[in-house]
PDB file of C-alpha atoms in Angstrom:
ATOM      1  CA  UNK A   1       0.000   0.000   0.000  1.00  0.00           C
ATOM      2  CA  UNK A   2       1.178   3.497  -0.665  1.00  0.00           C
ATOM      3  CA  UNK A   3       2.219   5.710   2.589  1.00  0.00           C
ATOM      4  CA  UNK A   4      -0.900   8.002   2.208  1.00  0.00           C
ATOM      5  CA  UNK A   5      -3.299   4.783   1.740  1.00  0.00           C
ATOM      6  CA  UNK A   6      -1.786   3.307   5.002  1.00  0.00           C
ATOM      7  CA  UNK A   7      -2.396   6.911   7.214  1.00  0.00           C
ATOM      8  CA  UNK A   8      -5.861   7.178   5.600  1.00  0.00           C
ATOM      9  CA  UNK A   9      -6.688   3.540   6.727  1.00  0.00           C
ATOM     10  CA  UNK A  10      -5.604   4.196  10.557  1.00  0.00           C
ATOM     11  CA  UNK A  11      -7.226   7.600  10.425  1.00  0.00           C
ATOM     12  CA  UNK A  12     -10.701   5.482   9.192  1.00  0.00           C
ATOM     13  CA  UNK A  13     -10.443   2.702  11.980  1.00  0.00           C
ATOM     14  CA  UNK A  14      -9.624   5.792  14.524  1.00  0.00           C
ATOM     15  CA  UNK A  15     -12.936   7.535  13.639  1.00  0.00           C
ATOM     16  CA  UNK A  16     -14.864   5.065  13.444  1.00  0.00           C
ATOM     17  CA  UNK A  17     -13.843   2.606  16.654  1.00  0.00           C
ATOM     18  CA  UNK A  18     -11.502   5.221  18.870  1.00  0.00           C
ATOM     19  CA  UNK A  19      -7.416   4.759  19.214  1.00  0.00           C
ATOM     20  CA  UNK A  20      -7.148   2.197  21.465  1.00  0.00           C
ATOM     21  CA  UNK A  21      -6.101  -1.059  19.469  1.00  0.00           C
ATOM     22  CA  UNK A  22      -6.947  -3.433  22.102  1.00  0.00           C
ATOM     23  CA  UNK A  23     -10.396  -2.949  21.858  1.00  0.00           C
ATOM     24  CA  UNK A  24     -10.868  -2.203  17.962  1.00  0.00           C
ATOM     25  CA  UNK A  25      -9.380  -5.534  17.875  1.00  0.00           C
ATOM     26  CA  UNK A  26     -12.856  -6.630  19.981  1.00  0.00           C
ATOM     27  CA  UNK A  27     -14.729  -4.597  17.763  1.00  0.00           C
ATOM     28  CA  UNK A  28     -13.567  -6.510  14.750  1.00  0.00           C
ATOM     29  CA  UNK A  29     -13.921  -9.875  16.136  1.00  0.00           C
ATOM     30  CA  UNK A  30     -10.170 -10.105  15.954  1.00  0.00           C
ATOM     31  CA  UNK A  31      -9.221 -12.850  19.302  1.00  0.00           C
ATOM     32  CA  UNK A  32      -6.693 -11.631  21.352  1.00  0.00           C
ATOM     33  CA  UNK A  33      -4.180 -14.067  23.209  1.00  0.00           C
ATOM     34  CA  UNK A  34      -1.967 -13.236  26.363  1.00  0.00           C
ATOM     35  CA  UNK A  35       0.907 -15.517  26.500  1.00  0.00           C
ATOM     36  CA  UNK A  36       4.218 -15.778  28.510  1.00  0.00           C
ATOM     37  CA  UNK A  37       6.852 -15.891  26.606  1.00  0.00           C
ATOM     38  CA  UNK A  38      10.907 -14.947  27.226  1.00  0.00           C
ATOM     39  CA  UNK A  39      10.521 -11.334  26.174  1.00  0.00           C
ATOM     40  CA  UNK A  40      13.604 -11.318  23.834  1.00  0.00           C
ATOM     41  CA  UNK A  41      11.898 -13.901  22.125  1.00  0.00           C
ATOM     42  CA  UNK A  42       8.809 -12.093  20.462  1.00  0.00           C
ATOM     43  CA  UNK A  43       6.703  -9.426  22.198  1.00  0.00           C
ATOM     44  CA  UNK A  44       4.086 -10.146  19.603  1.00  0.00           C
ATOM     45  CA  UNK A  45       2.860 -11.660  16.706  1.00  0.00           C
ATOM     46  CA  UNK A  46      -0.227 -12.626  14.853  1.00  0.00           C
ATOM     47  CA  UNK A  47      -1.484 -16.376  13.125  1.00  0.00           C
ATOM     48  CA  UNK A  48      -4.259 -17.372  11.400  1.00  0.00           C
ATOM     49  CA  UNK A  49      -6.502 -20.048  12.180  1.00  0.00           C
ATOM     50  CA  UNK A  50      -9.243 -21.456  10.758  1.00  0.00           C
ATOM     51  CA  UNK A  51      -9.397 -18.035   8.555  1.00  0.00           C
ATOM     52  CA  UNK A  52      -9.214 -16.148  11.926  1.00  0.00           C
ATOM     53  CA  UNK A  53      -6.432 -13.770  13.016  1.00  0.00           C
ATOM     54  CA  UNK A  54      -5.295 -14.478  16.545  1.00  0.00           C
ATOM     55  CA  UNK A  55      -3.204 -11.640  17.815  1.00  0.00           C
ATOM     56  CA  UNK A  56      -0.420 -13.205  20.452  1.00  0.00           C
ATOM     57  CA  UNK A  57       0.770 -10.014  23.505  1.00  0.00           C
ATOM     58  CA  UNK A  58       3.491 -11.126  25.608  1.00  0.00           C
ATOM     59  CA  UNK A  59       2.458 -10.884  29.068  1.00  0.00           C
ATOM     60  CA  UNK A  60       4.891 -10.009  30.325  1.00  0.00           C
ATOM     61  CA  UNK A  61       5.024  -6.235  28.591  1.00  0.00           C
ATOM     62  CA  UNK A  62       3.368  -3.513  30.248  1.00  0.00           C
ATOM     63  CA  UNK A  63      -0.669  -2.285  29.758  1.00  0.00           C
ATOM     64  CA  UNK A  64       0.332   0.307  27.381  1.00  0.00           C
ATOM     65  CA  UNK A  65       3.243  -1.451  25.611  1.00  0.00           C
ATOM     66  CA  UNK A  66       0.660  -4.383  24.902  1.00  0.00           C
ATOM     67  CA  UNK A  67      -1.560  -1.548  22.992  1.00  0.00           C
ATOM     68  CA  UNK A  68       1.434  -0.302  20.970  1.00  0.00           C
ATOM     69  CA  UNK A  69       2.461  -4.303  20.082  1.00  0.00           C
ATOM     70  CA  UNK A  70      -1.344  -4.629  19.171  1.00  0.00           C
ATOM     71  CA  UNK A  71      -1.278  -1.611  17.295  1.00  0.00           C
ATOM     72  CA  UNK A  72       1.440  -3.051  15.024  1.00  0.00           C
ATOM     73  CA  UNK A  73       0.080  -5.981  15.313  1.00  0.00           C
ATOM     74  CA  UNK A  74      -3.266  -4.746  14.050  1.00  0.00           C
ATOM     75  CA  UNK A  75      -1.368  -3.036  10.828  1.00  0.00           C
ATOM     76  CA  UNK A  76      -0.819  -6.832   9.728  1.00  0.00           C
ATOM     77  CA  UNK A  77      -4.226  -7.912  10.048  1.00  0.00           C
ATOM     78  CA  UNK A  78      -5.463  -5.278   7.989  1.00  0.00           C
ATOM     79  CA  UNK A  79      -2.730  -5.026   5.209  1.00  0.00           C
ATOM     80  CA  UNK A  80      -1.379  -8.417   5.263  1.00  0.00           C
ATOM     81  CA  UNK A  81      -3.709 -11.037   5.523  1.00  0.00           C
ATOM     82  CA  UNK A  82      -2.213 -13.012   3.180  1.00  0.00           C
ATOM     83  CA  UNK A  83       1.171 -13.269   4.795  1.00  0.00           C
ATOM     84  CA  UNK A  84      -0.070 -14.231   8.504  1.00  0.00           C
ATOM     85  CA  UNK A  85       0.383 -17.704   8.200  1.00  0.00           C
ATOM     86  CA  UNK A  86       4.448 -17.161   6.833  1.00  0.00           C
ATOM     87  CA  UNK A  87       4.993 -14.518   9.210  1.00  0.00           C
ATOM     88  CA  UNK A  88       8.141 -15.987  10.372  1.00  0.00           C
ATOM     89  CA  UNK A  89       9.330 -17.089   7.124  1.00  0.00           C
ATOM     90  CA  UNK A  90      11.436 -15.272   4.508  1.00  0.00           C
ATOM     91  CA  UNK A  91       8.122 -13.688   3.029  1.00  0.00           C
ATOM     92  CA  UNK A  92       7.773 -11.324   6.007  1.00  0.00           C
ATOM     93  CA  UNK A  93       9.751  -8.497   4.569  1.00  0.00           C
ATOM     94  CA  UNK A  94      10.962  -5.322   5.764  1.00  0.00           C
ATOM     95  CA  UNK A  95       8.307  -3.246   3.444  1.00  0.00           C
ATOM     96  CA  UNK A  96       5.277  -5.347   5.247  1.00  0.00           C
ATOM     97  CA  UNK A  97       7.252  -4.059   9.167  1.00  0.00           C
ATOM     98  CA  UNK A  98       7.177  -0.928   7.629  1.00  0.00           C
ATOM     99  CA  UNK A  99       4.212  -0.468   6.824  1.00  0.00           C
ATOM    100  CA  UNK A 100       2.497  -1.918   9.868  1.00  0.00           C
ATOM    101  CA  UNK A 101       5.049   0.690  11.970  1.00  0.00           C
ATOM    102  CA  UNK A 102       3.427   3.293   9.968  1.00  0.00           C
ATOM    103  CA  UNK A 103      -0.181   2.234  10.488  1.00  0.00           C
ATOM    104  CA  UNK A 104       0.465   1.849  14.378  1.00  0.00           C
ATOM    105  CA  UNK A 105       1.928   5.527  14.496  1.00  0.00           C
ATOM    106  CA  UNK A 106      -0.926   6.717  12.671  1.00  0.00           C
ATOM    107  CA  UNK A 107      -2.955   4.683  14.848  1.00  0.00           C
ATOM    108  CA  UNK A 108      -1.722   6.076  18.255  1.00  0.00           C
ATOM    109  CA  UNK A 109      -0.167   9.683  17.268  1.00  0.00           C
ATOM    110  CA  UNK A 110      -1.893  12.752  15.745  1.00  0.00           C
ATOM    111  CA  UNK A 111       0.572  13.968  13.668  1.00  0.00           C
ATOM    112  CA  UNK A 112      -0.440  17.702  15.059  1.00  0.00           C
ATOM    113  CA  UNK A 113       2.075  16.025  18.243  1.00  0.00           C
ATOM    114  CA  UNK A 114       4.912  15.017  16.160  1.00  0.00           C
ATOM    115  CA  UNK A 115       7.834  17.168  14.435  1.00  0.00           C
ATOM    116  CA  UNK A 116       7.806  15.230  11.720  1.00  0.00           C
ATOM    117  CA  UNK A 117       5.019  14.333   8.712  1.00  0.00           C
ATOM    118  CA  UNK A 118       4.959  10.801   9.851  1.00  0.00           C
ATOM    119  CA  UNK A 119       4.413  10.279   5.750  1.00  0.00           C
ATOM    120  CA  UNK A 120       8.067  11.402   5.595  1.00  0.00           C
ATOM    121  CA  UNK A 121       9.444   8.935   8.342  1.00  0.00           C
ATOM    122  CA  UNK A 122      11.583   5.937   7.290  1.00  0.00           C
ATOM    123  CA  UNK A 123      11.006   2.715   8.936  1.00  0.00           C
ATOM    124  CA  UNK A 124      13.867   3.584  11.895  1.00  0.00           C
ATOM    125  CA  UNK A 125      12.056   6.658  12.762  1.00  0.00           C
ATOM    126  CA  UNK A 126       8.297   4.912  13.218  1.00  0.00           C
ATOM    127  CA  UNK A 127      10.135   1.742  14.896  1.00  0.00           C
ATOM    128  CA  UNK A 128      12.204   4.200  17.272  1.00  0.00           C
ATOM    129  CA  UNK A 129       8.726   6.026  18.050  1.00  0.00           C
ATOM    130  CA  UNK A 130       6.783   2.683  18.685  1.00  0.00           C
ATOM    131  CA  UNK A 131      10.069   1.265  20.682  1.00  0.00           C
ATOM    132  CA  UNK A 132      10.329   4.220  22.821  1.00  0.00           C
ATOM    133  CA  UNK A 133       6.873   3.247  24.576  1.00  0.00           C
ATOM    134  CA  UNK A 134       7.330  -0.521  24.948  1.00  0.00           C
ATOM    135  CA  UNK A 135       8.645  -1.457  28.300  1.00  0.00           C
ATOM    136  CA  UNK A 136       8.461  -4.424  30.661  1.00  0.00           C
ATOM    137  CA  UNK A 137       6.424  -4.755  33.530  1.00  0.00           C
ATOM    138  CA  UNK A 138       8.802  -3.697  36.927  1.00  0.00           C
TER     139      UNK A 138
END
């Protein structure tokens, strides 16, 4: 999708079922899991089951860094269907991280509170924004 398409699309989901990603995800019938894994191993990541997305949180990430993991998370759902099964394979590319780091800061910013046009920001910047709020529970 082109960079405008992807901001549009998070601006549409914000209007129409609010910025937090946790429970558009409820709104869309999209299961959420809560699992414990190592958290170097993978904060997050999404299957597909039986034609369902499951999105998978690490518990052991805070409240608010699950949202911004689900956010991301979210962005693949939407914009990569396709690829959820062979998310760990070769065929999960840098474009498709990209692009669901762009939907997430569209998701969770305004860009009226950023410096930048987020349409502008390369993949480091929109990873750096999303990493910066991700922490482990204390």
């Amino acid at each position: 999708m082109k960079t405008e398409e992807i901001i549009q699309l998070a601006q549409d989901i914000k209007n129409q079922y609010g910025e937090n990603p946790i429970k558009i995800c409820t709104a869309l019938e999209i299961r959420i899991n809560y699992i414990n894994l190592k958290p170097n191993i993978y904060p997050a990541y999404t299957l597909k089951i039986s034609e369902k997305p499951i999105v998978n949180l690490n518990s052991h990430f805070t409240t608010n860094s699950q949202k911004v993991l689900c956010a991301h998370e979210l962005g693949h759902v939407l914009m990569h269907d396709d690829k959820l099964l062979n998310q760990f394979g070769d065929e999960h590319n840098g474009i498709e991280e990209y692009e669901a780091n762009l939907f997430a800061v569209a998701l969770l910013f305004d860009q009226d509170d950023l410096s930048i046009d987020m349409s502008n920001m390369d993949n480091y910047l929109l990873k750096e924004l999303l990493d910066v709020n991700i922490k482990l529970k204390v």
